[in-house]
JSON list of C-alpha atoms in Angstrom, two decimals:
[
{"chain": "A", "resi": 1, "resn": "UNK", "atom": "CA", "xyz": [62.71, 124.34, 62.57]},
{"chain": "A", "resi": 2, "resn": "UNK", "atom": "CA", "xyz": [63.98, 124.78, 58.85]},
{"chain": "A", "resi": 3, "resn": "UNK", "atom": "CA", "xyz": [65.97, 121.64, 55.93]},
{"chain": "A", "resi": 4, "resn": "UNK", "atom": "CA", "xyz": [69.14, 121.08, 56.67]},
{"chain": "A", "resi": 5, "resn": "UNK", "atom": "CA", "xyz": [70.93, 118.27, 55.08]},
{"chain": "A", "resi": 6, "resn": "UNK", "atom": "CA", "xyz": [71.47, 116.09, 58.79]},
{"chain": "A", "resi": 7, "resn": "UNK", "atom": "CA", "xyz": [73.58, 113.41, 57.03]},
{"chain": "A", "resi": 8, "resn": "UNK", "atom": "CA", "xyz": [76.47, 115.88, 55.89]},
{"chain": "A", "resi": 9, "resn": "UNK", "atom": "CA", "xyz": [76.43, 118.03, 59.35]},
{"chain": "A", "resi": 10, "resn": "UNK", "atom": "CA", "xyz": [76.87, 114.63, 61.65]},
{"chain": "A", "resi": 11, "resn": "UNK", "atom": "CA", "xyz": [79.93, 113.61, 59.18]},
{"chain": "A", "resi": 12, "resn": "UNK", "atom": "CA", "xyz": [81.28, 116.49, 58.89]},
{"chain": "A", "resi": 13, "resn": "UNK", "atom": "CA", "xyz": [81.48, 116.93, 62.85]},
{"chain": "A", "resi": 14, "resn": "UNK", "atom": "CA", "xyz": [82.66, 113.61, 63.78]},
{"chain": "A", "resi": 15, "resn": "UNK", "atom": "CA", "xyz": [85.36, 114.15, 61.32]},
{"chain": "A", "resi": 16, "resn": "UNK", "atom": "CA", "xyz": [86.79, 117.25, 62.40]},
{"chain": "A", "resi": 17, "resn": "UNK", "atom": "CA", "xyz": [88.97, 118.64, 65.03]},
{"chain": "A", "resi": 18, "resn": "UNK", "atom": "CA", "xyz": [88.43, 120.36, 67.86]},
{"chain": "A", "resi": 19, "resn": "UNK", "atom": "CA", "xyz": [90.58, 122.65, 66.46]},
{"chain": "A", "resi": 20, "resn": "UNK", "atom": "CA", "xyz": [88.45, 123.14, 63.37]},
{"chain": "A", "resi": 21, "resn": "UNK", "atom": "CA", "xyz": [84.81, 122.97, 64.91]},
{"chain": "A", "resi": 22, "resn": "UNK", "atom": "CA", "xyz": [86.16, 126.83, 65.64]},
{"chain": "A", "resi": 23, "resn": "UNK", "atom": "CA", "xyz": [85.19, 128.11, 62.49]},
{"chain": "A", "resi": 24, "resn": "UNK", "atom": "CA", "xyz": [81.87, 126.92, 62.43]},
{"chain": "A", "resi": 25, "resn": "UNK", "atom": "CA", "xyz": [80.33, 127.39, 65.78]},
{"chain": "A", "resi": 26, "resn": "UNK", "atom": "CA", "xyz": [78.39, 130.36, 64.28]},
{"chain": "A", "resi": 27, "resn": "UNK", "atom": "CA", "xyz": [76.51, 128.22, 61.77]},
{"chain": "A", "resi": 28, "resn": "UNK", "atom": "CA", "xyz": [76.13, 124.87, 64.41]},
{"chain": "A", "resi": 29, "resn": "UNK", "atom": "CA", "xyz": [73.81, 127.40, 66.44]},
{"chain": "A", "resi": 30, "resn": "UNK", "atom": "CA", "xyz": [70.52, 126.71, 65.10]},
{"chain": "A", "resi": 31, "resn": "UNK", "atom": "CA", "xyz": [71.47, 122.70, 65.24]},
{"chain": "A", "resi": 32, "resn": "UNK", "atom": "CA", "xyz": [70.58, 119.67, 67.00]},
{"chain": "A", "resi": 33, "resn": "UNK", "atom": "CA", "xyz": [73.58, 117.99, 67.76]},
{"chain": "A", "resi": 34, "resn": "UNK", "atom": "CA", "xyz": [75.71, 116.21, 70.27]},
{"chain": "A", "resi": 35, "resn": "UNK", "atom": "CA", "xyz": [79.88, 114.70, 69.71]},
{"chain": "A", "resi": 36, "resn": "UNK", "atom": "CA", "xyz": [81.60, 112.26, 71.62]},
{"chain": "A", "resi": 37, "resn": "UNK", "atom": "CA", "xyz": [84.73, 109.75, 71.32]},
{"chain": "A", "resi": 38, "resn": "UNK", "atom": "CA", "xyz": [84.79, 106.15, 72.04]},
{"chain": "A", "resi": 39, "resn": "UNK", "atom": "CA", "xyz": [86.99, 103.54, 71.79]},
{"chain": "A", "resi": 40, "resn": "UNK", "atom": "CA", "xyz": [86.20, 99.18, 72.12]},
{"chain": "A", "resi": 41, "resn": "UNK", "atom": "CA", "xyz": [86.94, 96.41, 71.21]},
{"chain": "A", "resi": 42, "resn": "UNK", "atom": "CA", "xyz": [83.05, 95.59, 71.89]},
{"chain": "A", "resi": 43, "resn": "UNK", "atom": "CA", "xyz": [80.25, 97.45, 69.39]},
{"chain": "A", "resi": 44, "resn": "UNK", "atom": "CA", "xyz": [77.46, 97.39, 72.45]},
{"chain": "A", "resi": 45, "resn": "UNK", "atom": "CA", "xyz": [80.18, 99.64, 74.53]},
{"chain": "A", "resi": 46, "resn": "UNK", "atom": "CA", "xyz": [79.78, 101.90, 70.68]},
{"chain": "A", "resi": 47, "resn": "UNK", "atom": "CA", "xyz": [75.75, 101.68, 70.53]},
{"chain": "A", "resi": 48, "resn": "UNK", "atom": "CA", "xyz": [76.05, 102.74, 75.41]},
{"chain": "A", "resi": 49, "resn": "UNK", "atom": "CA", "xyz": [78.38, 105.73, 74.06]},
{"chain": "A", "resi": 50, "resn": "UNK", "atom": "CA", "xyz": [76.30, 107.19, 71.49]},
{"chain": "A", "resi": 51, "resn": "UNK", "atom": "CA", "xyz": [73.11, 106.45, 73.85]},
{"chain": "A", "resi": 52, "resn": "UNK", "atom": "CA", "xyz": [74.29, 107.90, 76.65]},
{"chain": "A", "resi": 53, "resn": "UNK", "atom": "CA", "xyz": [75.18, 110.89, 74.71]},
{"chain": "A", "resi": 54, "resn": "UNK", "atom": "CA", "xyz": [72.09, 111.82, 72.31]},
{"chain": "A", "resi": 55, "resn": "UNK", "atom": "CA", "xyz": [70.30, 111.14, 75.97]},
{"chain": "A", "resi": 56, "resn": "UNK", "atom": "CA", "xyz": [72.56, 113.50, 78.11]},
{"chain": "A", "resi": 57, "resn": "UNK", "atom": "CA", "xyz": [72.36, 116.39, 75.82]},
{"chain": "A", "resi": 58, "resn": "UNK", "atom": "CA", "xyz": [68.26, 116.42, 74.88]},
{"chain": "A", "resi": 59, "resn": "UNK", "atom": "CA", "xyz": [68.51, 115.50, 71.59]},
{"chain": "A", "resi": 60, "resn": "UNK", "atom": "CA", "xyz": [66.55, 111.81, 72.10]},
{"chain": "A", "resi": 61, "resn": "UNK", "atom": "CA", "xyz": [63.43, 112.13, 74.46]},
{"chain": "A", "resi": 62, "resn": "UNK", "atom": "CA", "xyz": [64.49, 108.54, 76.74]},
{"chain": "A", "resi": 63, "resn": "UNK", "atom": "CA", "xyz": [60.94, 108.11, 77.56]},
{"chain": "A", "resi": 64, "resn": "UNK", "atom": "CA", "xyz": [60.16, 107.64, 73.87]},
{"chain": "A", "resi": 65, "resn": "UNK", "atom": "CA", "xyz": [60.66, 104.27, 72.61]},
{"chain": "A", "resi": 66, "resn": "UNK", "atom": "CA", "xyz": [60.41, 105.15, 68.87]},
{"chain": "A", "resi": 67, "resn": "UNK", "atom": "CA", "xyz": [63.26, 108.09, 68.90]},
{"chain": "A", "resi": 68, "resn": "UNK", "atom": "CA", "xyz": [65.92, 105.35, 71.23]},
{"chain": "A", "resi": 69, "resn": "UNK", "atom": "CA", "xyz": [64.51, 102.92, 68.35]},
{"chain": "A", "resi": 70, "resn": "UNK", "atom": "CA", "xyz": [65.50, 105.07, 65.46]},
{"chain": "A", "resi": 71, "resn": "UNK", "atom": "CA", "xyz": [68.65, 106.70, 67.15]},
{"chain": "A", "resi": 72, "resn": "UNK", "atom": "CA", "xyz": [69.32, 102.75, 67.25]},
{"chain": "A", "resi": 73, "resn": "UNK", "atom": "CA", "xyz": [68.67, 101.17, 64.08]},
{"chain": "A", "resi": 74, "resn": "UNK", "atom": "CA", "xyz": [70.86, 105.42, 63.60]},
{"chain": "A", "resi": 75, "resn": "UNK", "atom": "CA", "xyz": [73.62, 103.34, 64.83]},
{"chain": "A", "resi": 76, "resn": "UNK", "atom": "CA", "xyz": [73.31, 100.10, 63.11]},
{"chain": "A", "resi": 77, "resn": "UNK", "atom": "CA", "xyz": [73.92, 101.59, 60.01]},
{"chain": "A", "resi": 78, "resn": "UNK", "atom": "CA", "xyz": [76.31, 103.47, 60.73]},
{"chain": "A", "resi": 79, "resn": "UNK", "atom": "CA", "xyz": [78.88, 101.19, 62.20]},
{"chain": "A", "resi": 80, "resn": "UNK", "atom": "CA", "xyz": [77.78, 98.41, 59.03]},
{"chain": "A", "resi": 81, "resn": "UNK", "atom": "CA", "xyz": [80.20, 101.58, 57.64]},
{"chain": "A", "resi": 82, "resn": "UNK", "atom": "CA", "xyz": [82.31, 101.66, 59.89]},
{"chain": "A", "resi": 83, "resn": "UNK", "atom": "CA", "xyz": [83.05, 97.79, 60.27]},
{"chain": "A", "resi": 84, "resn": "UNK", "atom": "CA", "xyz": [81.93, 97.53, 56.38]},
{"chain": "A", "resi": 85, "resn": "UNK", "atom": "CA", "xyz": [79.03, 95.65, 56.85]},
{"chain": "A", "resi": 86, "resn": "UNK", "atom": "CA", "xyz": [80.44, 92.59, 59.11]},
{"chain": "A", "resi": 87, "resn": "UNK", "atom": "CA", "xyz": [78.69, 93.91, 62.55]},
{"chain": "A", "resi": 88, "resn": "UNK", "atom": "CA", "xyz": [81.36, 92.64, 65.22]},
{"chain": "A", "resi": 89, "resn": "UNK", "atom": "CA", "xyz": [84.52, 94.23, 66.28]},
{"chain": "A", "resi": 90, "resn": "UNK", "atom": "CA", "xyz": [86.09, 92.24, 69.37]},
{"chain": "A", "resi": 91, "resn": "UNK", "atom": "CA", "xyz": [84.88, 89.13, 67.68]},
{"chain": "A", "resi": 92, "resn": "UNK", "atom": "CA", "xyz": [87.31, 89.75, 65.01]},
{"chain": "A", "resi": 93, "resn": "UNK", "atom": "CA", "xyz": [90.05, 90.60, 66.82]},
{"chain": "A", "resi": 94, "resn": "UNK", "atom": "CA", "xyz": [89.53, 94.54, 65.95]},
{"chain": "A", "resi": 95, "resn": "UNK", "atom": "CA", "xyz": [89.47, 97.48, 68.13]},
{"chain": "A", "resi": 96, "resn": "UNK", "atom": "CA", "xyz": [87.74, 100.77, 66.82]},
{"chain": "A", "resi": 97, "resn": "UNK", "atom": "CA", "xyz": [88.76, 104.82, 67.64]},
{"chain": "A", "resi": 98, "resn": "UNK", "atom": "CA", "xyz": [85.69, 107.28, 67.27]},
{"chain": "A", "resi": 99, "resn": "UNK", "atom": "CA", "xyz": [84.49, 110.41, 67.15]},
{"chain": "A", "resi": 100, "resn": "UNK", "atom": "CA", "xyz": [81.02, 110.09, 67.12]},
{"chain": "A", "resi": 101, "resn": "UNK", "atom": "CA", "xyz": [77.99, 113.11, 66.33]},
{"chain": "A", "resi": 102, "resn": "UNK", "atom": "CA", "xyz": [74.38, 112.97, 66.64]},
{"chain": "A", "resi": 103, "resn": "UNK", "atom": "CA", "xyz": [72.49, 115.34, 64.61]},
{"chain": "A", "resi": 104, "resn": "UNK", "atom": "CA", "xyz": [68.28, 115.45, 64.18]},
{"chain": "A", "resi": 105, "resn": "UNK", "atom": "CA", "xyz": [66.66, 117.94, 62.02]},
{"chain": "A", "resi": 106, "resn": "UNK", "atom": "CA", "xyz": [64.30, 118.19, 59.35]},
{"chain": "A", "resi": 107, "resn": "UNK", "atom": "CA", "xyz": [66.08, 116.98, 56.33]},
{"chain": "A", "resi": 108, "resn": "UNK", "atom": "CA", "xyz": [62.46, 118.16, 53.72]},
{"chain": "A", "resi": 109, "resn": "UNK", "atom": "CA", "xyz": [61.47, 120.74, 52.45]},
{"chain": "A", "resi": 110, "resn": "UNK", "atom": "CA", "xyz": [58.00, 119.30, 53.56]},
{"chain": "A", "resi": 111, "resn": "UNK", "atom": "CA", "xyz": [57.60, 119.55, 57.97]},
{"chain": "A", "resi": 112, "resn": "UNK", "atom": "CA", "xyz": [54.78, 116.72, 57.48]},
{"chain": "A", "resi": 113, "resn": "UNK", "atom": "CA", "xyz": [57.51, 114.04, 56.65]},
{"chain": "A", "resi": 114, "resn": "UNK", "atom": "CA", "xyz": [57.98, 115.25, 60.77]},
{"chain": "A", "resi": 115, "resn": "UNK", "atom": "CA", "xyz": [61.81, 114.46, 62.16]},
{"chain": "A", "resi": 116, "resn": "UNK", "atom": "CA", "xyz": [64.98, 112.83, 61.68]},
{"chain": "A", "resi": 117, "resn": "UNK", "atom": "CA", "xyz": [68.44, 111.90, 63.24]},
{"chain": "A", "resi": 118, "resn": "UNK", "atom": "CA", "xyz": [71.74, 110.61, 61.88]},
{"chain": "A", "resi": 119, "resn": "UNK", "atom": "CA", "xyz": [74.71, 109.45, 63.03]},
{"chain": "A", "resi": 120, "resn": "UNK", "atom": "CA", "xyz": [78.14, 109.62, 61.65]},
{"chain": "A", "resi": 121, "resn": "UNK", "atom": "CA", "xyz": [81.18, 107.73, 62.99]},
{"chain": "A", "resi": 122, "resn": "UNK", "atom": "CA", "xyz": [84.85, 109.19, 62.55]},
{"chain": "A", "resi": 123, "resn": "UNK", "atom": "CA", "xyz": [88.46, 107.62, 63.11]},
{"chain": "A", "resi": 124, "resn": "UNK", "atom": "CA", "xyz": [90.18, 104.46, 62.95]},
{"chain": "A", "resi": 125, "resn": "UNK", "atom": "CA", "xyz": [89.80, 100.96, 62.84]},
{"chain": "A", "resi": 126, "resn": "UNK", "atom": "CA", "xyz": [91.98, 97.72, 63.31]},
{"chain": "A", "resi": 127, "resn": "UNK", "atom": "CA", "xyz": [94.06, 94.85, 65.07]},
{"chain": "A", "resi": 128, "resn": "UNK", "atom": "CA", "xyz": [94.39, 95.75, 68.72]},
{"chain": "A", "resi": 129, "resn": "UNK", "atom": "CA", "xyz": [97.57, 96.31, 67.93]},
{"chain": "A", "resi": 130, "resn": "UNK", "atom": "CA", "xyz": [99.38, 100.85, 67.68]},
{"chain": "A", "resi": 131, "resn": "UNK", "atom": "CA", "xyz": [100.20, 100.98, 64.28]},
{"chain": "A", "resi": 132, "resn": "UNK", "atom": "CA", "xyz": [97.81, 98.30, 62.93]},
{"chain": "A", "resi": 133, "resn": "UNK", "atom": "CA", "xyz": [94.40, 100.10, 62.39]},
{"chain": "A", "resi": 134, "resn": "UNK", "atom": "CA", "xyz": [93.44, 102.81, 58.85]},
{"chain": "A", "resi": 135, "resn": "UNK", "atom": "CA", "xyz": [90.20, 105.44, 58.79]},
{"chain": "A", "resi": 136, "resn": "UNK", "atom": "CA", "xyz": [87.25, 104.41, 58.33]},
{"chain": "A", "resi": 137, "resn": "UNK", "atom": "CA", "xyz": [84.07, 106.30, 58.34]},
{"chain": "A", "resi": 138, "resn": "UNK", "atom": "CA", "xyz": [80.36, 105.38, 58.66]},
{"chain": "A", "resi": 139, "resn": "UNK", "atom": "CA", "xyz": [76.74, 106.53, 58.66]},
{"chain": "A", "resi": 140, "resn": "UNK", "atom": "CA", "xyz": [73.15, 105.83, 59.66]},
{"chain": "A", "resi": 141, "resn": "UNK", "atom": "CA", "xyz": [69.83, 107.83, 59.24]},
{"chain": "A", "resi": 142, "resn": "UNK", "atom": "CA", "xyz": [66.71, 107.16, 60.61]},
{"chain": "A", "resi": 143, "resn": "UNK", "atom": "CA", "xyz": [63.56, 108.73, 61.12]},
{"chain": "A", "resi": 144, "resn": "UNK", "atom": "CA", "xyz": [61.89, 108.96, 64.17]}
]
């Protein structure tokens, strides 16, 4: 596995529309990633959506605690960006509508550094009133 910019790749993937993804499919054939969408006023539902997608696509081994743990920390770091450091949504009468990407890879030339995982979110956050939301983005990266 060669070095890749997992954070940049995750942010781009999360922000691409399905139509935009078509132009990059060839470049992504060797990248381990998955995509998903989640909308909620509940942070636990966001966490669960990302974990489920990563497990279903084989990006993490569900029986290895260190992999699930690394994914959890990357999710939480990414959500800190989405929520501007206040890790709550429903309790503050905020809702999110997010696309997410999970990318696994080796971001260093020295392969002995091992694999890392990146989780990026792109979408909207705001009051649970249509038209009261704004764009947001978050990125979390953690070693496995």
